[in-house]
PDB file of C-alpha atoms and ligand atoms in Angstrom:
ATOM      1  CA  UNK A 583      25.794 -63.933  66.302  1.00  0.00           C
ATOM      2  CA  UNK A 584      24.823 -67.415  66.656  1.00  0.00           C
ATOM      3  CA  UNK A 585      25.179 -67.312  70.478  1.00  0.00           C
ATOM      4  CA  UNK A 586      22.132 -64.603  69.910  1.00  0.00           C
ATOM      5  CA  UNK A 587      20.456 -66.641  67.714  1.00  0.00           C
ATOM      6  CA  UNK A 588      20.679 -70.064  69.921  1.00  0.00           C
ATOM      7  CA  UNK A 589      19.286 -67.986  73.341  1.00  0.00           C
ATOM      8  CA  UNK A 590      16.464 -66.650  71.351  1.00  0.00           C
ATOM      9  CA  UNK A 591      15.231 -69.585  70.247  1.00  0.00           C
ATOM     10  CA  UNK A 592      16.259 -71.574  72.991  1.00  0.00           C
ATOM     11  CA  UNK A 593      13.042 -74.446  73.928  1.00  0.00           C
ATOM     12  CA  UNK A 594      11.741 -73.585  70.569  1.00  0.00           C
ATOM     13  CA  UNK A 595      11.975 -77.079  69.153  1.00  0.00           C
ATOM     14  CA  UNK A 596       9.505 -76.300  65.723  1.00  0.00           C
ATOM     15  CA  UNK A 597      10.028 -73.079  63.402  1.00  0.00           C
ATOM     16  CA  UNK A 598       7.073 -72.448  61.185  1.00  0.00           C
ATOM     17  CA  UNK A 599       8.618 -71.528  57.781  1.00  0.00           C
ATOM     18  CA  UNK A 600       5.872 -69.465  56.228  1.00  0.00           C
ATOM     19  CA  UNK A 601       5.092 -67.981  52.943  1.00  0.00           C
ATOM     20  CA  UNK A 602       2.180 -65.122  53.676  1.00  0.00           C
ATOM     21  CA  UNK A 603       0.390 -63.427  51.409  1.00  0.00           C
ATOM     22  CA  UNK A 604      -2.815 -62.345  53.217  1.00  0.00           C
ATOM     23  CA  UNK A 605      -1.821 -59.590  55.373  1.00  0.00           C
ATOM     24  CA  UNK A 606      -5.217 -59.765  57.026  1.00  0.00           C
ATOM     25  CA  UNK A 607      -5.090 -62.661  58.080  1.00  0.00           C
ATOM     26  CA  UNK A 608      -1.425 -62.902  59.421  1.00  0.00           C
ATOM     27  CA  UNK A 609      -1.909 -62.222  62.891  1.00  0.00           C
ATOM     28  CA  UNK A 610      -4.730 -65.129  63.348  1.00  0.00           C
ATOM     29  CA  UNK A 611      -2.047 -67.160  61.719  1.00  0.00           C
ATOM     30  CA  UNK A 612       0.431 -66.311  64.059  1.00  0.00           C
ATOM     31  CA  UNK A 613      -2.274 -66.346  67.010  1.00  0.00           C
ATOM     32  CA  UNK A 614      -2.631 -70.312  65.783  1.00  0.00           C
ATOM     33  CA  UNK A 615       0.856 -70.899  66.242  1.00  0.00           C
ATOM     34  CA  UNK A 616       1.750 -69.141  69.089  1.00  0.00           C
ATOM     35  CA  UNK A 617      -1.562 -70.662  71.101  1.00  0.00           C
ATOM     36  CA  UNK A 618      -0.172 -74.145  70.245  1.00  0.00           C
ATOM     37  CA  UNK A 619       3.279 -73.169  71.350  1.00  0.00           C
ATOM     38  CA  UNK A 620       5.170 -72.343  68.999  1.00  0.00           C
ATOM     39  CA  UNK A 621       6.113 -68.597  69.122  1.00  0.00           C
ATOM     40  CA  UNK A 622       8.987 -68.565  66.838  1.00  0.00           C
ATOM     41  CA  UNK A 623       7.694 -67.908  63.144  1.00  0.00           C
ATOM     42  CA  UNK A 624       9.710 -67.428  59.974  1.00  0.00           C
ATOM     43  CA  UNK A 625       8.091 -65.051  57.342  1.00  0.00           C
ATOM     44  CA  UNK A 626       9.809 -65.295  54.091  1.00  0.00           C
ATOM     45  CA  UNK A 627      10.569 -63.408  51.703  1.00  0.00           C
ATOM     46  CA  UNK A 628       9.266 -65.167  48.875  1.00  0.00           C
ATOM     47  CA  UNK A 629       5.815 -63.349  48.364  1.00  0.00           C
ATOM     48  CA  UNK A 630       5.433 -59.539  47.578  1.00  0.00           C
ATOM     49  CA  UNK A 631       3.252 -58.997  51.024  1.00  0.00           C
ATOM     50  CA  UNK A 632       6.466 -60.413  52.712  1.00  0.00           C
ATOM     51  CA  UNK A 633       7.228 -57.184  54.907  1.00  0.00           C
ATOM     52  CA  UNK A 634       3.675 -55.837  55.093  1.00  0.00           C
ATOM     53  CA  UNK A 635       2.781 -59.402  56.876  1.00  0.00           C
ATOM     54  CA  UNK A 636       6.164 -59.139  59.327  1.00  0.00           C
ATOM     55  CA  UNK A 637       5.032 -55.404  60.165  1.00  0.00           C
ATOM     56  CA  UNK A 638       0.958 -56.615  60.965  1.00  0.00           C
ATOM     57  CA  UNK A 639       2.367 -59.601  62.703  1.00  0.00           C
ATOM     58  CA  UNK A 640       4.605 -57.366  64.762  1.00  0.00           C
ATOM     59  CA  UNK A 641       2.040 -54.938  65.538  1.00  0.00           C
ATOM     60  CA  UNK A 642      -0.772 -57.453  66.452  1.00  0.00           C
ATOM     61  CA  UNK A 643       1.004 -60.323  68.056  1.00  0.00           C
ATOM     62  CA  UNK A 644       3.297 -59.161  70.846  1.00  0.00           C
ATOM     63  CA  UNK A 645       3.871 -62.544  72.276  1.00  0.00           C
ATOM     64  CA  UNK A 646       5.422 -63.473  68.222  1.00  0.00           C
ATOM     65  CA  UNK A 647       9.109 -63.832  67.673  1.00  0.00           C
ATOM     66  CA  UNK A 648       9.280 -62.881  64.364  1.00  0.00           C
ATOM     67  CA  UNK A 649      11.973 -63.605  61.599  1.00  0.00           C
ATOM     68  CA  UNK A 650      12.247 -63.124  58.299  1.00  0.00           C
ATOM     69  CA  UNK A 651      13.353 -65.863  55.901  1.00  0.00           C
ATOM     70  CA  UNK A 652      14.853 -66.204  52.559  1.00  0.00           C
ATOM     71  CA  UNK A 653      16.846 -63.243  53.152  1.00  0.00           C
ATOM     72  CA  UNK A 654      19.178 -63.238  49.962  1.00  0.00           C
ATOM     73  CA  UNK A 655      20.754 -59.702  49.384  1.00  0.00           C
ATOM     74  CA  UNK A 656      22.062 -57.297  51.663  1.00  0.00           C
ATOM     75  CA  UNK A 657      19.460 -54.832  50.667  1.00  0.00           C
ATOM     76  CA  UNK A 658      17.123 -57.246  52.127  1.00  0.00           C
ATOM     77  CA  UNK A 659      18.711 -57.800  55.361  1.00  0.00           C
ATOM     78  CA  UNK A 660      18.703 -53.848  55.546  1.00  0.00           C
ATOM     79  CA  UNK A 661      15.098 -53.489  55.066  1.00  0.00           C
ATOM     80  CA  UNK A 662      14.441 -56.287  57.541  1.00  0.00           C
ATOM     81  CA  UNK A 663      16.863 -54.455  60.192  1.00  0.00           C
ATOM     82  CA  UNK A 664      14.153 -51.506  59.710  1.00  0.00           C
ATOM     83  CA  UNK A 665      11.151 -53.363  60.680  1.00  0.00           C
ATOM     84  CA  UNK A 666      12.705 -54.615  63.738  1.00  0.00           C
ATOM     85  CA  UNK A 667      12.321 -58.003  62.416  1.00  0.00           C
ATOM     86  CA  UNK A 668      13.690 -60.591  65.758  1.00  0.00           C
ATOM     87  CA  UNK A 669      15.450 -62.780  63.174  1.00  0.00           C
ATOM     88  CA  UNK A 670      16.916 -63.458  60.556  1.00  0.00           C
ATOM     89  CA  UNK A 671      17.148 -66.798  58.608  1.00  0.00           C
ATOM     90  CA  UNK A 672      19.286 -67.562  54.402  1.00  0.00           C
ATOM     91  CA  UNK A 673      19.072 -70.675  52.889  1.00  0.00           C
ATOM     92  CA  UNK A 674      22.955 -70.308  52.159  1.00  0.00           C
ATOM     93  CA  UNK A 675      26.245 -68.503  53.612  1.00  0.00           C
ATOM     94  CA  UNK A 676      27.072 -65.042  52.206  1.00  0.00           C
ATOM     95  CA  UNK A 677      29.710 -62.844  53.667  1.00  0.00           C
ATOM     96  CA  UNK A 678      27.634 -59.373  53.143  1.00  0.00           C
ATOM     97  CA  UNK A 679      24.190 -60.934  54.889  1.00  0.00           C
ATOM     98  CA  UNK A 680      26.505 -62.065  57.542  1.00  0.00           C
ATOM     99  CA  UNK A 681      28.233 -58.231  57.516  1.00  0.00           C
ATOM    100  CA  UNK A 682      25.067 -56.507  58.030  1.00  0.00           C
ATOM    101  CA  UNK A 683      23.854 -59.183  60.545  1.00  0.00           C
ATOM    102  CA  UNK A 684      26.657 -58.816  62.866  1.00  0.00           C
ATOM    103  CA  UNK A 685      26.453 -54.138  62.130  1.00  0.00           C
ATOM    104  CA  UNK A 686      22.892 -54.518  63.093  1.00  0.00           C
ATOM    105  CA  UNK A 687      22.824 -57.211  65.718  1.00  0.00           C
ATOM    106  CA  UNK A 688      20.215 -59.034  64.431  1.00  0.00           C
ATOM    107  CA  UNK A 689      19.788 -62.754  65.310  1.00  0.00           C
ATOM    108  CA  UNK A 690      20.910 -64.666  62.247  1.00  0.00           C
ATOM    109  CA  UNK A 691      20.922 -68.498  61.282  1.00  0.00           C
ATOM    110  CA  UNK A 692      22.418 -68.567  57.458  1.00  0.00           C
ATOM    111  CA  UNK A 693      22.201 -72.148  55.500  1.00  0.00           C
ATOM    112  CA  UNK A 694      24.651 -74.328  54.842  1.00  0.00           C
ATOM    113  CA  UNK A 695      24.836 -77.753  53.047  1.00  0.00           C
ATOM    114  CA  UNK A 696      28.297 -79.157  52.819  1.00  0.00           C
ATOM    115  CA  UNK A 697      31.495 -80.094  54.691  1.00  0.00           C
ATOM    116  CA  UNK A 698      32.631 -76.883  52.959  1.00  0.00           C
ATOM    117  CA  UNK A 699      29.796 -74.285  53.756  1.00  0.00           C
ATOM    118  CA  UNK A 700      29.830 -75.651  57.445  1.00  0.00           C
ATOM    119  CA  UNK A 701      34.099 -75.061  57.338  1.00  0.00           C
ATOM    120  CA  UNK A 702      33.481 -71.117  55.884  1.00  0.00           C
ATOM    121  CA  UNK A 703      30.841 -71.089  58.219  1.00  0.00           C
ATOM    122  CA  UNK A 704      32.964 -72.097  61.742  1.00  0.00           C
ATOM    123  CA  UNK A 705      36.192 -69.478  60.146  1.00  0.00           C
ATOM    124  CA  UNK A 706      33.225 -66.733  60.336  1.00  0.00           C
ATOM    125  CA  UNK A 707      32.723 -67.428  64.081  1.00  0.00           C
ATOM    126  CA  UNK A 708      29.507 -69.315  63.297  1.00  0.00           C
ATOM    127  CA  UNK A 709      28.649 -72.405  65.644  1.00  0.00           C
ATOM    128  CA  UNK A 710      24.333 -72.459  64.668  1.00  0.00           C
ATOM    129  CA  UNK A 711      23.408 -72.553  60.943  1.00  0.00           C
ATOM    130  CA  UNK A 712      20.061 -73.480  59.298  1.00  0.00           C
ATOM    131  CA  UNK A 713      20.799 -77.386  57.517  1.00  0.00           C
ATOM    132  CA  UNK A 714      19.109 -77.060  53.926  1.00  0.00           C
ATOM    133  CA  UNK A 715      17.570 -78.214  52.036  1.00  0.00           C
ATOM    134  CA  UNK A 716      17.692 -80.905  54.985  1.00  0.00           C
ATOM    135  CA  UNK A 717      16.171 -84.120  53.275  1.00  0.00           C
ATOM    136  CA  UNK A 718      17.801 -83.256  50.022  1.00  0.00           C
ATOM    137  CA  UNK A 719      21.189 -82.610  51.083  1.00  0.00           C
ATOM    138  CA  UNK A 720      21.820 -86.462  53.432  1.00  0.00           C
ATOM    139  CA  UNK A 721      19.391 -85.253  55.599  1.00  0.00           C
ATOM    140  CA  UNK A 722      19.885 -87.633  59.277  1.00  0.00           C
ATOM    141  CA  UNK A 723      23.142 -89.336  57.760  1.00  0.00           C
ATOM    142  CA  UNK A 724      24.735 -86.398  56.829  1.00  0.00           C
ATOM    143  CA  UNK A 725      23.968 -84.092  60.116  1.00  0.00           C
ATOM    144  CA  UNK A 726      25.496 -87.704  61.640  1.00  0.00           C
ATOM    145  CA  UNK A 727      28.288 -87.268  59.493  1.00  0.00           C
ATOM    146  CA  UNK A 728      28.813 -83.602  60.108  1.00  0.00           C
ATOM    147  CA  UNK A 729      28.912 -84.183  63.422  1.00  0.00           C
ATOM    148  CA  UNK A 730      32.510 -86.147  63.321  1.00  0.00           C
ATOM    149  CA  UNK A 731      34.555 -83.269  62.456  1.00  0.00           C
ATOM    150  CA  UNK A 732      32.336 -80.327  62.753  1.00  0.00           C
ATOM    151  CA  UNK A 733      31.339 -81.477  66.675  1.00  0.00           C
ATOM    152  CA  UNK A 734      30.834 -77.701  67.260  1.00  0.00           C
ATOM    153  CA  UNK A 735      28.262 -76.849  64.907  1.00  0.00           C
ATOM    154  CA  UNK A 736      24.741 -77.092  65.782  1.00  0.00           C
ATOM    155  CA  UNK A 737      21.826 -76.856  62.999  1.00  0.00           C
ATOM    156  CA  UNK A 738      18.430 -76.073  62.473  1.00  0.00           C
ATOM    157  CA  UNK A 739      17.559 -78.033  59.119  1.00  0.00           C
ATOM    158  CA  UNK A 740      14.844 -77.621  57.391  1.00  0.00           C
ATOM    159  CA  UNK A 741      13.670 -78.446  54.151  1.00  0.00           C
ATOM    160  CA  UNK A 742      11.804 -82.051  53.769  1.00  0.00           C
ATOM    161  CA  UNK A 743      11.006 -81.844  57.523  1.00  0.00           C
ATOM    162  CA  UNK A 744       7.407 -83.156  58.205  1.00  0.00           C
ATOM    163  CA  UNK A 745       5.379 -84.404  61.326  1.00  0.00           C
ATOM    164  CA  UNK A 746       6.837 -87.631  60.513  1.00  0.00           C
ATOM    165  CA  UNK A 747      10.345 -87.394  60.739  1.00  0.00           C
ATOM    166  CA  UNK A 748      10.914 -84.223  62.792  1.00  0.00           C
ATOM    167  CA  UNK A 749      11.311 -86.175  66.032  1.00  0.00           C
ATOM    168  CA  UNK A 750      14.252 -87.874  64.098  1.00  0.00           C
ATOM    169  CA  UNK A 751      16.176 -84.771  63.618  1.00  0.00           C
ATOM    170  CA  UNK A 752      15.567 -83.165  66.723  1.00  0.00           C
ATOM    171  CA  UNK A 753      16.836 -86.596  68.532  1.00  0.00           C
ATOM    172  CA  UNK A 754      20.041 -85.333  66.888  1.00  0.00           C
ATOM    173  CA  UNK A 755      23.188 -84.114  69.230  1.00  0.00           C
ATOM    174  CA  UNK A 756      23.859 -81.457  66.785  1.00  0.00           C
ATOM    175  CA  UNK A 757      20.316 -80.680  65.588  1.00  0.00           C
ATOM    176  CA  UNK A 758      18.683 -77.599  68.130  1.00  0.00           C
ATOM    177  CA  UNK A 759      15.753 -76.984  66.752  1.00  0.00           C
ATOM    178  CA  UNK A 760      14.107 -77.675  63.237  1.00  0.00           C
ATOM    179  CA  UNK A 761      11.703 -75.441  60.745  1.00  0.00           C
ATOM    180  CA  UNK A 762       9.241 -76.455  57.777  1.00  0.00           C
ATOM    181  CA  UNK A 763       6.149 -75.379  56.655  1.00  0.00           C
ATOM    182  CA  UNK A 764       4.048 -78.709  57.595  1.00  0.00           C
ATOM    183  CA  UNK A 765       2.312 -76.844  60.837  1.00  0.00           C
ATOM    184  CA  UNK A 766       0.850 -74.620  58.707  1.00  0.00           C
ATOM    185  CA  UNK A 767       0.861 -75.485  54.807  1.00  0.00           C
ATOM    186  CA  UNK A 768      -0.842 -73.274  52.198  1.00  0.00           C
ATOM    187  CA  UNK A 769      -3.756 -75.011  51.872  1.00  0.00           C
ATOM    188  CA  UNK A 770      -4.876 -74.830  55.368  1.00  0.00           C
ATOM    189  CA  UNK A 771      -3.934 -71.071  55.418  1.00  0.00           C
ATOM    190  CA  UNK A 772      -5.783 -69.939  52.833  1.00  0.00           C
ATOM    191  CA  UNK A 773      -9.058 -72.129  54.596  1.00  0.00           C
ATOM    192  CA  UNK A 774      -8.480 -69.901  57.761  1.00  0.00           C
ATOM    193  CA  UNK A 775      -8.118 -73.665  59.382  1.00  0.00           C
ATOM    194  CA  UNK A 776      -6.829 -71.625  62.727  1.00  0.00           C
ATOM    195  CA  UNK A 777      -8.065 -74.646  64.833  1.00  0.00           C
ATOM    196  CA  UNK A 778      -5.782 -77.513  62.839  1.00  0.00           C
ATOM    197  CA  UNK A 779      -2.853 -75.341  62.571  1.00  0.00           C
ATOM    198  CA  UNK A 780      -2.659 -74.680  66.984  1.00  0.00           C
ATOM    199  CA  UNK A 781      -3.046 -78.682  66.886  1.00  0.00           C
ATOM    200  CA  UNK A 782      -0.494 -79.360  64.328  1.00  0.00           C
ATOM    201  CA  UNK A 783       1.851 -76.949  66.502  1.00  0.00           C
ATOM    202  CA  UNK A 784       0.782 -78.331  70.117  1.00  0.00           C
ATOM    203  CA  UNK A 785       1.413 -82.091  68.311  1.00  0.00           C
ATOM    204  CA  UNK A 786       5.675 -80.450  68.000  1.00  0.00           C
ATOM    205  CA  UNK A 787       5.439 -79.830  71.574  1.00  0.00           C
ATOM    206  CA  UNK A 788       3.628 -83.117  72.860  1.00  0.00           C
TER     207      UNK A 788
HETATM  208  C1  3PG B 699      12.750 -73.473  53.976  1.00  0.00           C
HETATM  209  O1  3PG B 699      12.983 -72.414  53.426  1.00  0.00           O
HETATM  210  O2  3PG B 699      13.180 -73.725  55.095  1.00  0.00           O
HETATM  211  C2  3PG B 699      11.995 -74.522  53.262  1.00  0.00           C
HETATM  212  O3  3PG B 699      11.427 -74.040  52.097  1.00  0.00           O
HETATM  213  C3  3PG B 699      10.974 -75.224  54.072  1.00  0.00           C
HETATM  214  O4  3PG B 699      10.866 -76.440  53.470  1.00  0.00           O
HETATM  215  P1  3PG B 699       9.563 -77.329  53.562  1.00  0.00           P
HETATM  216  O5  3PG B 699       8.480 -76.594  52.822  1.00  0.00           O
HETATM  217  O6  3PG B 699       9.962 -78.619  52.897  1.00  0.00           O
HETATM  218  O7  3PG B 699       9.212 -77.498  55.009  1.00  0.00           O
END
């Protein structure tokens, strides 16, 4: 599972983390990101247009690699096995995602915050999980920290990231890749701000 998930996002340093409520206007989203480099988006789950957006962005954008995010209930991961979503990413580590996951062959990166979420984590055969909430849980100290007796683990943390500090993370042995919503916040969504949003994604590449 996180073999799949590592070679799928492999020299994706950025993940968008998205919250989408505009189905129109998804795929010029997605066009933004994925002309600035970034192909790898994560739709979550936290708006009611959630898998209407994944299914438009699917349709329109064939160059997208498109996950879903803030998958919390098995149901959930079902319904996102059944629009072919690419991946799959949980802010924690739950034994029935991770079941239908590894039945459906989906991608997954499930969260994890402590020494003890990154221990269930490596007995369930994991060696990528998502780091969150990143900042808020040690953020660089703690991935450092991790990284004594957990050397195996790799993360993608997200949560606090911003154009600021990404850099820092992704310097990181353990760190593969990172996700936030700063390349494309709300407010420059909802202004159609295509333009700013392929710049703020080419600035993660540059
Ligand atoms: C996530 O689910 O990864 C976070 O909500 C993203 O956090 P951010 O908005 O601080 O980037």
């Amino acid at each position: 599972m996180s073999v799949a998930i590592q070679k799928l996002l492999d020299g994706i340093p950025v993940i968008p983390v998205l919250a989408l409520n505009n189905v129109d206007s998804a795929p010029a989203l997605a066009n933004a990101l994925i002309d600035g480099g970034l192909p790898a988006l994560e739709i979550t789950l936290r708006t009611p247009q959630a898998m209407d957006v994944i299914a438009a962005i699917k349709e329109a954008c064939p160059k997208a690699i498109v996950g879903a995010g803030t998958v919390n209930t098995p149901e959930q991961a079902e319904l996102c096995a059944k629009a072919g979503v690419d991946f799959m990413v949980s802010p924690g580590l739950f034994r029935p995602l991770l079941d239908v996951a590894r039945d459906t062959k989906i991608p997954y990166l499930p969260g994890v915050a402590t020494a003890s979420e990154v221990l269930m984590a490596i007995n369930e055969g994991l060696t990528a999980c998502k780091f969150f909430p990143a900042q808020q849980a040690g953020g660089i100290a703690m991935l450092k920290a991790l990284a004594g007796p957990y050397g195996e683990m790799i993360f993608c943390p997200t949560g606090g990231i911003n154009a600021d500090n990404f850099r820092d993370f992704l310097a990181l042995d353990n760190v593969f890749c990172v996700g936030g919503s700063w390349t494309a916040p709300g407010d420059l969504i909802s202004n159609n701000a295509w333009g700013e949003i392929t710049d703020r994604a080419k600035f993660c590449l540059s």
